[in-house]
Short mmCIF file of C-alpha atoms and ligand atoms in Angstrom, two decimals:
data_model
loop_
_atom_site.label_atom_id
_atom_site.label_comp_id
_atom_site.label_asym_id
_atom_site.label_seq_id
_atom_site.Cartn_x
_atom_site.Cartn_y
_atom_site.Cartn_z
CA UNK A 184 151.48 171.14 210.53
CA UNK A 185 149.19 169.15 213.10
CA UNK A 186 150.87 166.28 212.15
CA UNK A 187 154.63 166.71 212.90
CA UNK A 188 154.26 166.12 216.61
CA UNK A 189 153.27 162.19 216.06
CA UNK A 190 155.89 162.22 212.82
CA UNK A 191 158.21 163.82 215.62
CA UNK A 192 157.39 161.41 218.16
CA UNK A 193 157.95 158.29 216.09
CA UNK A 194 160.90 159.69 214.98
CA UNK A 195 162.30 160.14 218.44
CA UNK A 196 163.33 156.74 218.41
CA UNK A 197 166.11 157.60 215.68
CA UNK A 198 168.19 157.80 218.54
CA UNK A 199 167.94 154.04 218.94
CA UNK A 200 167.90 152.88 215.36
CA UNK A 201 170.79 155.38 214.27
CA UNK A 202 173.62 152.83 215.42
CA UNK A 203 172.41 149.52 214.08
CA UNK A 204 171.11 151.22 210.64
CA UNK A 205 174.74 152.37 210.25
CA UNK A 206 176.17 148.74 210.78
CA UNK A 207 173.98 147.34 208.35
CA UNK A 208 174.69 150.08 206.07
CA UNK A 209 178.53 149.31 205.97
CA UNK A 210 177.55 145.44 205.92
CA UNK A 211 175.71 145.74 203.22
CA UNK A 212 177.74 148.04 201.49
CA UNK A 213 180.82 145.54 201.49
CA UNK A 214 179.12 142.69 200.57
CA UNK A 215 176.79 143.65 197.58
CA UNK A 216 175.28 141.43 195.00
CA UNK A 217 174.27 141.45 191.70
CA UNK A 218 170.59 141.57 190.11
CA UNK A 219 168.74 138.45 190.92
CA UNK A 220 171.73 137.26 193.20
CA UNK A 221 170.16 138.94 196.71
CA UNK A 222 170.01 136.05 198.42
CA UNK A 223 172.32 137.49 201.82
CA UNK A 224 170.55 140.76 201.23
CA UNK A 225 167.37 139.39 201.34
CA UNK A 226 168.11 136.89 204.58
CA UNK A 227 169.52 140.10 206.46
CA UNK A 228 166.25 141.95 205.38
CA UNK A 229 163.63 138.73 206.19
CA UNK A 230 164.86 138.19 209.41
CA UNK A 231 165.10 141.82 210.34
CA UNK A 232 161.58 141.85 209.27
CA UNK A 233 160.66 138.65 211.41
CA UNK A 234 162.15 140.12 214.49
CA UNK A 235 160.10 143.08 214.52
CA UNK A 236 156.82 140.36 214.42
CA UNK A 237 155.94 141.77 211.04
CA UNK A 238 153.85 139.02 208.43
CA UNK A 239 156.62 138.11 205.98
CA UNK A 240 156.68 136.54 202.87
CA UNK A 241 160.27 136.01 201.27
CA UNK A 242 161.58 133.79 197.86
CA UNK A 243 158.88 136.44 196.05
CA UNK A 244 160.24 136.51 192.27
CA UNK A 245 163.64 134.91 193.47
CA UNK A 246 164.84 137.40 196.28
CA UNK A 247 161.96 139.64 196.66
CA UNK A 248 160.70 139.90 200.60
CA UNK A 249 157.61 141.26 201.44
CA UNK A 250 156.79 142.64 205.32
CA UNK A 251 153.48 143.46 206.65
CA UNK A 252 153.06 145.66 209.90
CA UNK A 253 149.31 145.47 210.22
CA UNK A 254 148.15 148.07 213.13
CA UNK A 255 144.25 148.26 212.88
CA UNK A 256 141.81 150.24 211.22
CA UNK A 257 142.90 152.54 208.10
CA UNK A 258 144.80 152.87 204.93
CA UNK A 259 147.41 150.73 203.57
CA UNK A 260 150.66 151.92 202.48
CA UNK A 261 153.13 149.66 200.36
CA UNK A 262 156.93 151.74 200.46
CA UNK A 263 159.60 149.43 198.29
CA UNK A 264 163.30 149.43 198.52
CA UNK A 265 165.11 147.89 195.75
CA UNK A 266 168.51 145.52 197.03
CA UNK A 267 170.60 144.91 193.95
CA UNK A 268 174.53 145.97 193.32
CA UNK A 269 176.37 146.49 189.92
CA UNK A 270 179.32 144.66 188.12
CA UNK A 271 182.02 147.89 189.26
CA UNK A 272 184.83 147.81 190.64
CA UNK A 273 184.57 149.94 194.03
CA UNK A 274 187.20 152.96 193.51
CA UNK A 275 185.75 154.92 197.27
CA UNK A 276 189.04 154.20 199.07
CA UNK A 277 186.39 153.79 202.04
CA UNK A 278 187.45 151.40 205.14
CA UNK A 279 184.43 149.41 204.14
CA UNK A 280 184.52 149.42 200.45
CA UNK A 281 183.48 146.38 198.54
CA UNK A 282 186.14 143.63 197.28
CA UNK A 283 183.37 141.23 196.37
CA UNK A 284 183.32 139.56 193.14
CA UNK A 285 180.62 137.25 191.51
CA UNK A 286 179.53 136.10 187.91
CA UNK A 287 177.17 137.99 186.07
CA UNK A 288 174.95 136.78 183.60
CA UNK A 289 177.14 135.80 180.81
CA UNK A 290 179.47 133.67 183.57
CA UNK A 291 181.97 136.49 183.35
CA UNK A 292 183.44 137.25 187.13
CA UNK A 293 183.00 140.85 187.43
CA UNK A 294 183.91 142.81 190.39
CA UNK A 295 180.36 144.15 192.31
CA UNK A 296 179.66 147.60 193.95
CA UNK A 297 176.23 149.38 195.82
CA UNK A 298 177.10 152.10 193.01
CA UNK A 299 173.74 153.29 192.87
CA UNK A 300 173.24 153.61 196.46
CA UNK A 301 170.64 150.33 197.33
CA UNK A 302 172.07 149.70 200.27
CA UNK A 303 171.00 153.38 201.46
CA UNK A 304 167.60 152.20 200.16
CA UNK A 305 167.30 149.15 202.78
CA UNK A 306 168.66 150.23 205.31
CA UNK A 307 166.15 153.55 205.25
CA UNK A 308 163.19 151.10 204.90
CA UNK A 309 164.25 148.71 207.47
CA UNK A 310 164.62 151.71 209.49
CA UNK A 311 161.12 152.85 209.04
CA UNK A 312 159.55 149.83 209.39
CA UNK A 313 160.99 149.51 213.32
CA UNK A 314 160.19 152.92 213.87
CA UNK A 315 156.91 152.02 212.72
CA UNK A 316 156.31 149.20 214.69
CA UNK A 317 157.82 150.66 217.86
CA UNK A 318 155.65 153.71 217.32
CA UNK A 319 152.13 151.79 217.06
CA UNK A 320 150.42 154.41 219.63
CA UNK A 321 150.77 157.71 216.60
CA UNK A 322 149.39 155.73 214.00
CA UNK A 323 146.97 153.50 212.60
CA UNK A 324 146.46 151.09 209.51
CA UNK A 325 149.15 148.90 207.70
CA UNK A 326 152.56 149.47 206.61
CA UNK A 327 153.70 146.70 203.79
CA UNK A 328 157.83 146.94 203.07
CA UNK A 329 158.79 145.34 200.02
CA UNK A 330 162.02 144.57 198.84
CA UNK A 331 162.39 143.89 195.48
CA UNK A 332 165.42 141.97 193.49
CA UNK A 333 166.80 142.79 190.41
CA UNK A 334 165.73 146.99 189.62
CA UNK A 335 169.25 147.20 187.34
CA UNK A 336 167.70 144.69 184.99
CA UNK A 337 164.68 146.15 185.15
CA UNK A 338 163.02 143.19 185.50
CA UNK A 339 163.10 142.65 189.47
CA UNK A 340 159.71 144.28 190.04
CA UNK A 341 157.77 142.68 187.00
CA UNK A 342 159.06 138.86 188.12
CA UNK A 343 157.41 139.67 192.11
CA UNK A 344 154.27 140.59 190.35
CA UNK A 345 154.28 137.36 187.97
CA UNK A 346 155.00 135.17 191.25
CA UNK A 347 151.94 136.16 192.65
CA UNK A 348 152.82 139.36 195.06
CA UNK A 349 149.21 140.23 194.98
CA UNK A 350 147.71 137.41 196.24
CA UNK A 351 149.87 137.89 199.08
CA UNK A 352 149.22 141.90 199.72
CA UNK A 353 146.41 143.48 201.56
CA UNK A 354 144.48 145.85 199.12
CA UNK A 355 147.03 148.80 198.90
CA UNK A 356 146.26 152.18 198.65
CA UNK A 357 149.08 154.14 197.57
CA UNK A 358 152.98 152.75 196.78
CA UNK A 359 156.13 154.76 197.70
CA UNK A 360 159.57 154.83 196.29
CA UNK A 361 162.64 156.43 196.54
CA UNK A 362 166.63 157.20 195.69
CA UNK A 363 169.39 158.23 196.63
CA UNK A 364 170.88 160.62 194.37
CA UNK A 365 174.53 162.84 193.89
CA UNK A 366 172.33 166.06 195.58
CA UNK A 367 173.65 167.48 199.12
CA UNK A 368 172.94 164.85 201.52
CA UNK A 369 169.89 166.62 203.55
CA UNK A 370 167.80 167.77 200.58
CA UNK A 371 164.52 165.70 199.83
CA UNK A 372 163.26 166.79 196.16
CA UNK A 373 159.67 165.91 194.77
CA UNK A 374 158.05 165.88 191.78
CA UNK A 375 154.54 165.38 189.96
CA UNK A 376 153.81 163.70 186.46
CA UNK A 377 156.80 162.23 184.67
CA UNK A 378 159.79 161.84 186.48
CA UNK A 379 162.02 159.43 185.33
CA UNK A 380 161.87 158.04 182.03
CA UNK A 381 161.29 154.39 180.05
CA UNK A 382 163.83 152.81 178.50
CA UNK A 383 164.15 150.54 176.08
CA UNK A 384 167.42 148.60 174.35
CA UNK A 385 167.13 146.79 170.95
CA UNK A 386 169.84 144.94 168.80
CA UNK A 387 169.54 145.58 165.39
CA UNK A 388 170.92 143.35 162.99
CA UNK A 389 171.50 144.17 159.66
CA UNK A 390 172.14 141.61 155.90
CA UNK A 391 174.40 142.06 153.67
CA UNK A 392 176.18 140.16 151.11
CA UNK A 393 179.85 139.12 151.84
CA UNK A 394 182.46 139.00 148.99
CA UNK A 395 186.21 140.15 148.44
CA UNK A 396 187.05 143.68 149.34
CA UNK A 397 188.21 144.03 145.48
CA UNK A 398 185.20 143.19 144.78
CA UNK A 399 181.77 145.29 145.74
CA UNK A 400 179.83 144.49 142.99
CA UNK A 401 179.47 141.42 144.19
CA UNK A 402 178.61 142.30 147.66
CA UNK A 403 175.67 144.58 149.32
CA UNK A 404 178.34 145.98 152.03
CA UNK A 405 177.02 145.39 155.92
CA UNK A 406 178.99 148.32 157.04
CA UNK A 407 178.02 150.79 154.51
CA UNK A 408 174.73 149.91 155.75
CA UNK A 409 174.70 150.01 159.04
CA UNK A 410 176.82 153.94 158.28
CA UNK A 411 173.85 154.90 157.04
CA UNK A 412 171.06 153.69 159.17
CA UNK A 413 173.02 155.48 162.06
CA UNK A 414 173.54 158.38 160.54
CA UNK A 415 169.44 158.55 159.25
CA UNK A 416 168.76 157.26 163.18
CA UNK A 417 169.76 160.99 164.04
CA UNK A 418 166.70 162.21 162.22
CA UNK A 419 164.44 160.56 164.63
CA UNK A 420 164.42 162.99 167.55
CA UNK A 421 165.63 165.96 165.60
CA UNK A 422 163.19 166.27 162.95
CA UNK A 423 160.14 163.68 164.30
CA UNK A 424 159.59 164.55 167.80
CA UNK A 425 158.38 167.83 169.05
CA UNK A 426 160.48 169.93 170.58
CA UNK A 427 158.22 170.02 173.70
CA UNK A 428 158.67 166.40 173.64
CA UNK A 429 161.56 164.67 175.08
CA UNK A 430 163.34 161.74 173.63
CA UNK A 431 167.28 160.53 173.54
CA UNK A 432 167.98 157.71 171.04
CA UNK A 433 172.03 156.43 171.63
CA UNK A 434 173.57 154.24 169.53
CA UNK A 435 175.79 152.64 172.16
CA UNK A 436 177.50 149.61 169.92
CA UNK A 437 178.33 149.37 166.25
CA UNK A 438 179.73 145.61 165.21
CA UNK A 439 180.84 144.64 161.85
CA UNK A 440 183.16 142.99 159.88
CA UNK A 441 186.45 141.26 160.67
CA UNK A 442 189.30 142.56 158.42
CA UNK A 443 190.06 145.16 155.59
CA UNK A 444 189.85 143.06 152.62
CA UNK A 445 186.68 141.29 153.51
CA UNK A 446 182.97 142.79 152.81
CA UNK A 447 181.16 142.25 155.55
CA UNK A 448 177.76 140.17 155.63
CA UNK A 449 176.37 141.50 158.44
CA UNK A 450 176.08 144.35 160.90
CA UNK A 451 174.38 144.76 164.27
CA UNK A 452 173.78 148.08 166.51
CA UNK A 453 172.59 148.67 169.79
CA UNK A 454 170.30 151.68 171.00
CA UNK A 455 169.07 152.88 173.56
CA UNK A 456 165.98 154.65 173.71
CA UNK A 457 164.91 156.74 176.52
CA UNK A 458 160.78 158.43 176.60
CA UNK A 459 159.30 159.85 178.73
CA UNK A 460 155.40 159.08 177.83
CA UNK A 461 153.83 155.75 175.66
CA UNK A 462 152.74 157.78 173.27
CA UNK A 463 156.35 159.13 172.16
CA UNK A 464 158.20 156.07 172.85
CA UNK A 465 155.44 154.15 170.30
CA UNK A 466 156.80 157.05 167.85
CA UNK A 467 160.00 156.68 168.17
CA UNK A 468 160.39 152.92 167.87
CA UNK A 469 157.96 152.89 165.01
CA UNK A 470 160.39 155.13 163.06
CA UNK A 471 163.19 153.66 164.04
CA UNK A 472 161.57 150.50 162.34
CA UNK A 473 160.64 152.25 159.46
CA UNK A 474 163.87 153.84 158.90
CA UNK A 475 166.02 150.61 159.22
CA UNK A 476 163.79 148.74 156.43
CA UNK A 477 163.84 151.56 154.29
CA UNK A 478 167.51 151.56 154.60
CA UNK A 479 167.86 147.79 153.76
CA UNK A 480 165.92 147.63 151.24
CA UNK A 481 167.90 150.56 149.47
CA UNK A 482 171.27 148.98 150.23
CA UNK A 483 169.62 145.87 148.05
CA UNK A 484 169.63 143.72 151.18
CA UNK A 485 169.42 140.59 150.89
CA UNK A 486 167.40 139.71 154.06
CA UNK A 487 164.94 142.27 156.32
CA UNK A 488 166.43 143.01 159.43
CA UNK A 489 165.98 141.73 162.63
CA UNK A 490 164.79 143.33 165.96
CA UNK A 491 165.14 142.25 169.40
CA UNK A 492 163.91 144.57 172.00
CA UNK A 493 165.69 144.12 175.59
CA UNK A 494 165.92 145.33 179.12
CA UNK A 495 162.65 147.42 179.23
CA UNK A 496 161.97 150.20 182.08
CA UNK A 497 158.06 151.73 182.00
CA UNK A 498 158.36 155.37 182.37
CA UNK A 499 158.05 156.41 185.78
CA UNK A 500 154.79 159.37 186.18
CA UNK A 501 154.28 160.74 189.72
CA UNK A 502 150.27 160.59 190.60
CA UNK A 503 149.67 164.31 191.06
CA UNK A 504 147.37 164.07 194.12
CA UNK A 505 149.92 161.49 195.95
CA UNK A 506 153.02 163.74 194.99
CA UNK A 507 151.00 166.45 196.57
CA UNK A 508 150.23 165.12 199.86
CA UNK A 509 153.80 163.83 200.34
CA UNK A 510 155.21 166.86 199.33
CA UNK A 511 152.82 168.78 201.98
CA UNK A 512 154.35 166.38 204.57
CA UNK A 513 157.50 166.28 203.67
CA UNK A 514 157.53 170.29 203.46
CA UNK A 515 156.11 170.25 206.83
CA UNK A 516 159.13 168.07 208.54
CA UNK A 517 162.13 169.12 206.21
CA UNK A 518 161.07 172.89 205.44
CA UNK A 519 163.46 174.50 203.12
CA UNK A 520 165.08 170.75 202.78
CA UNK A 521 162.39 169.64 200.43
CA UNK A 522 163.12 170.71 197.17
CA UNK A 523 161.53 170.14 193.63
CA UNK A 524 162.94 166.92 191.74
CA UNK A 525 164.19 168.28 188.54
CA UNK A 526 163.12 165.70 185.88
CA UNK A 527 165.55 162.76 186.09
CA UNK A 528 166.75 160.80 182.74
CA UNK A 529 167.45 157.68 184.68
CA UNK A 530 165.07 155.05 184.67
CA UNK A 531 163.64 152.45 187.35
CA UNK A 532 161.08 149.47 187.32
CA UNK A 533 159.47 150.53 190.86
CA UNK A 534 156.37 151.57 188.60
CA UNK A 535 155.69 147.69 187.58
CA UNK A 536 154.25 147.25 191.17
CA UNK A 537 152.15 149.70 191.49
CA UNK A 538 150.74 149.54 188.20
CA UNK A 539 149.78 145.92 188.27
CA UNK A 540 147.77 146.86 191.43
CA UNK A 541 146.07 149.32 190.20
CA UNK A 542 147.44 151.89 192.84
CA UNK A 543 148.63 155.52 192.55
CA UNK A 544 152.28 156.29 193.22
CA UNK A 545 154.98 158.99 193.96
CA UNK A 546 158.75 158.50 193.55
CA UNK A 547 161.36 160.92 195.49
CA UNK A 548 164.50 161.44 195.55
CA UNK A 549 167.09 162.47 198.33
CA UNK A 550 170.84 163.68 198.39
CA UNK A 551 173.40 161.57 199.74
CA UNK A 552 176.63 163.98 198.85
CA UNK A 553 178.70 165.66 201.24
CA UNK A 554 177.27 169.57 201.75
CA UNK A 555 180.38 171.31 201.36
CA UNK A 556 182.17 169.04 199.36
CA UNK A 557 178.70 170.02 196.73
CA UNK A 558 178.87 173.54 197.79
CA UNK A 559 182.37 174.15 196.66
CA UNK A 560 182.12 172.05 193.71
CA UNK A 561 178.81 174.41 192.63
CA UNK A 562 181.06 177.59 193.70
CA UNK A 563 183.78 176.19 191.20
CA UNK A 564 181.21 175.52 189.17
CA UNK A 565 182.65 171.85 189.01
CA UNK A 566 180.11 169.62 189.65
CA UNK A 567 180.12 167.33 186.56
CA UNK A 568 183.75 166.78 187.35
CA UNK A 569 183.69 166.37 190.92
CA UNK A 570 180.27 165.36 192.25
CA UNK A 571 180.10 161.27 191.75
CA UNK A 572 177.05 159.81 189.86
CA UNK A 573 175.14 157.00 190.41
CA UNK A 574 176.63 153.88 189.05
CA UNK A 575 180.03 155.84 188.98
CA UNK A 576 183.26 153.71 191.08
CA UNK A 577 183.49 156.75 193.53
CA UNK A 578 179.59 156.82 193.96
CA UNK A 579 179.52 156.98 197.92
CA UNK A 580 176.63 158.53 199.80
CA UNK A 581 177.88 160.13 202.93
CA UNK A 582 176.17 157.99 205.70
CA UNK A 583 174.78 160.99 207.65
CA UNK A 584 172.62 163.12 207.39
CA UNK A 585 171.79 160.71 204.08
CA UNK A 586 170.63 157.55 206.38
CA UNK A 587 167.97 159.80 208.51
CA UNK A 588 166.92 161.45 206.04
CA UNK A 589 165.70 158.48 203.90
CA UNK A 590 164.75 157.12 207.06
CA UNK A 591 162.68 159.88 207.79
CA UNK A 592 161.20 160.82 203.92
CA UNK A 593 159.35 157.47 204.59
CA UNK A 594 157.89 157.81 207.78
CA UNK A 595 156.46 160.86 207.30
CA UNK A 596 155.11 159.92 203.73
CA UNK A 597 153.33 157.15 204.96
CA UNK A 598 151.96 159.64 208.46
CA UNK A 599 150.17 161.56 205.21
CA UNK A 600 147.98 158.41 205.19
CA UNK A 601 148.60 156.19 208.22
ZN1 LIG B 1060 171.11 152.13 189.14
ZN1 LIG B 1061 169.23 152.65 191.49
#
């Protein structure tokens, strides 16, 4: 393509970036932090940025940082890299595995790990951006890198764009994404329309009445209850969605009660709900409603139940003509290496950004396993066993080829328009 000479010759520099990408990568790595706790993440990334002369704007939504390489006339791309750890406790046995601890939301100490792989994420986009800026002579327009806080809450994204990113962003043309994912370390995959999916969590909380466990006349029993509603829940994607539809509904917690002999008064469940367009999720959630009041109000409740929904993720759906003309430059620098994305159950809140601008988007994902050690685990046919997931305690991309090839997924990506 007439294009991979200048991708080629930006990327030359590699050679240059390769070393200190790879100390960041371990720093970062052994001293993660939790969701809205970025604050050395996002120092490291501002004054990375700085250095390089970009226009930076940090403290966006807490720990959000914001860099824009402005080099004349011509599109604008926006690529984001999200910066937050998990509460795991790192089980890699690598020389630079994490021993951090912090407190997570409730005040509990929990022990904190990159288990899904956002350090890979900033260090490929820091990457990028000084390749970009070193490389001014093969390209032309603006480059914005944004970091974002917070993407395991799923609520990092949606607090930069209620602190004003915006007003602080040139008029963007297209946003990029990506992650690292437990796929040979090499492989790029893409993927148009729906590609990850929303999720939603809600408590439930069911009334009963409470009496003597001799006694259930005199009670409307919580547990009993709550048997049933999970057991009708099961209905909702068997027999209500189509079967060309997608839809999981979990039923991850079950509370009631606090010893044999006494009825219990109440009940509460947690779900999890995962869509993968508006119009199915509004289905689903409207009979889950539907069911659970139907249910109380045969048990005799006493009370309607409560609903609280919590830690919402918008589906993520690939613009088809953006997925196309990354996947035509990607497929033009990787080759065989550029794969199609199968469709990913995992959800993300990159989305939030781009949809508040108004701006198309595409969302790829890369490998960051081991080749052989994937290769023999496929020709065992032992992958769920032996390949690590994201947000598993042995979750550890290989640094290389996984570093350059984020590194270089971006660059070329934003080439398509720059
Ligand atoms: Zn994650
Ligand atoms: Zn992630």
């Amino acid at each position: 393509m007439a294009d991979q000479p200048r991708a080629q010759s930006i990327l030359d520099a590699l050679s240059s970036t390769r070393e200190w990408q790879a100390d960041l990568y371990r720093d970062l790595h052994q001293h993660p932090e939790l969701s809205h706790q970025e604050h050395r993440t996002s120092k490291l990334v501002t004054e990375r940025l700085r250095g390089l002369g970009l226009d930076v704007h940090d403290g966006i939504g807490g720990t959000g940082v914001v860099g824009i390489l402005r080099n004349g006339d011509g599109p604008t791309v926006l690529a984001r890299a999200d910066m937050d750890a998990l509460p795991v406790a790192e089980a890699t046995g690598l020389p630079y595995a994490s021993t951090e601890q912090a407190q997570d939301r409730s005040g509990t100490t929990v022990p904190v790990m990159h288990a899904c792989g956002h350090d890979v994420h900033v260090t490929c986009l820091l990457g990028a951006v000084e390749l970009l800026s070193r490389g001014t002579g093969h390209w032309s327009g603006t480059f914005v890198a944004l970091f974002q806080p917070a993407e395991e809450f799923g609520d990092g994204a949606a607090r930069m764009v209620d602190d004003g990113l915006a007003g602080v962003l040139p008029p963007i043309d297209v946003a990029l994404s990506q992650h690292v994912l437990p796929a040979p370390s090499g492989i790029v995959g893409t993927r148009s329309g729906p590609v990850l999916s929303a999720a939603d969590s809600m408590r439930i909380t069911l009334y009963g009445r409470g009496a003597h466990g001799s006694m259930p006349q005199a009670a409307v029993d919580a547990v009993v209850l709550a048997a049933s509603v999970v057991m009708r829940l099961q209905t909702v994607v068997a027999r209500e969605v189509a079967p060309t539809d997608i839809a999981v509904l979990t039923i991850g917690a079950l509370h009631a009660g606090t010893k044999s002999n006494v009825i219990a008064d109440s009940s509460t469940l947690e779900l999890n709900i995962r869509t993968y367009s508006d119009q199915v999720r509004d289905k689903v959630l409207g009979a889950i409603r539907r069911i659970v009041e139907a249910e109380c109000q045969a048990a005799g409740s006493p009370r309607p139940p409560e609903f609280e929904l919590y830690d919402h993720f918008p589906p993520t759906i690939n613009d088809d003509a953006v997925t196309a003309r990354v996947t035509d430059a990607l497929t033009g620098f990787f080759g065989d290496r550029l794969v199609q994305l199968p469709l990913q159950p995992a959800s993300e809140d990159f989305s939030d950004i781009p949809r508040a601008l108004g701006v198309p988007y595409t969302y790829w994902g890369f490998g960051g396993i081991d080749p052989e050690r994937y290769q023999r685990a496929e020709a065992e046919g032992r992958i769920d066993q032996d390949i690590p997931v994201n947000h598993s305690p042995t979750f550890a991309p290989v640094m290389q080829p996984t570093l350059d090839t984020g590194t270089e997924a971006l660059v070329v990506a934003a080439l398509a328009w720059l």
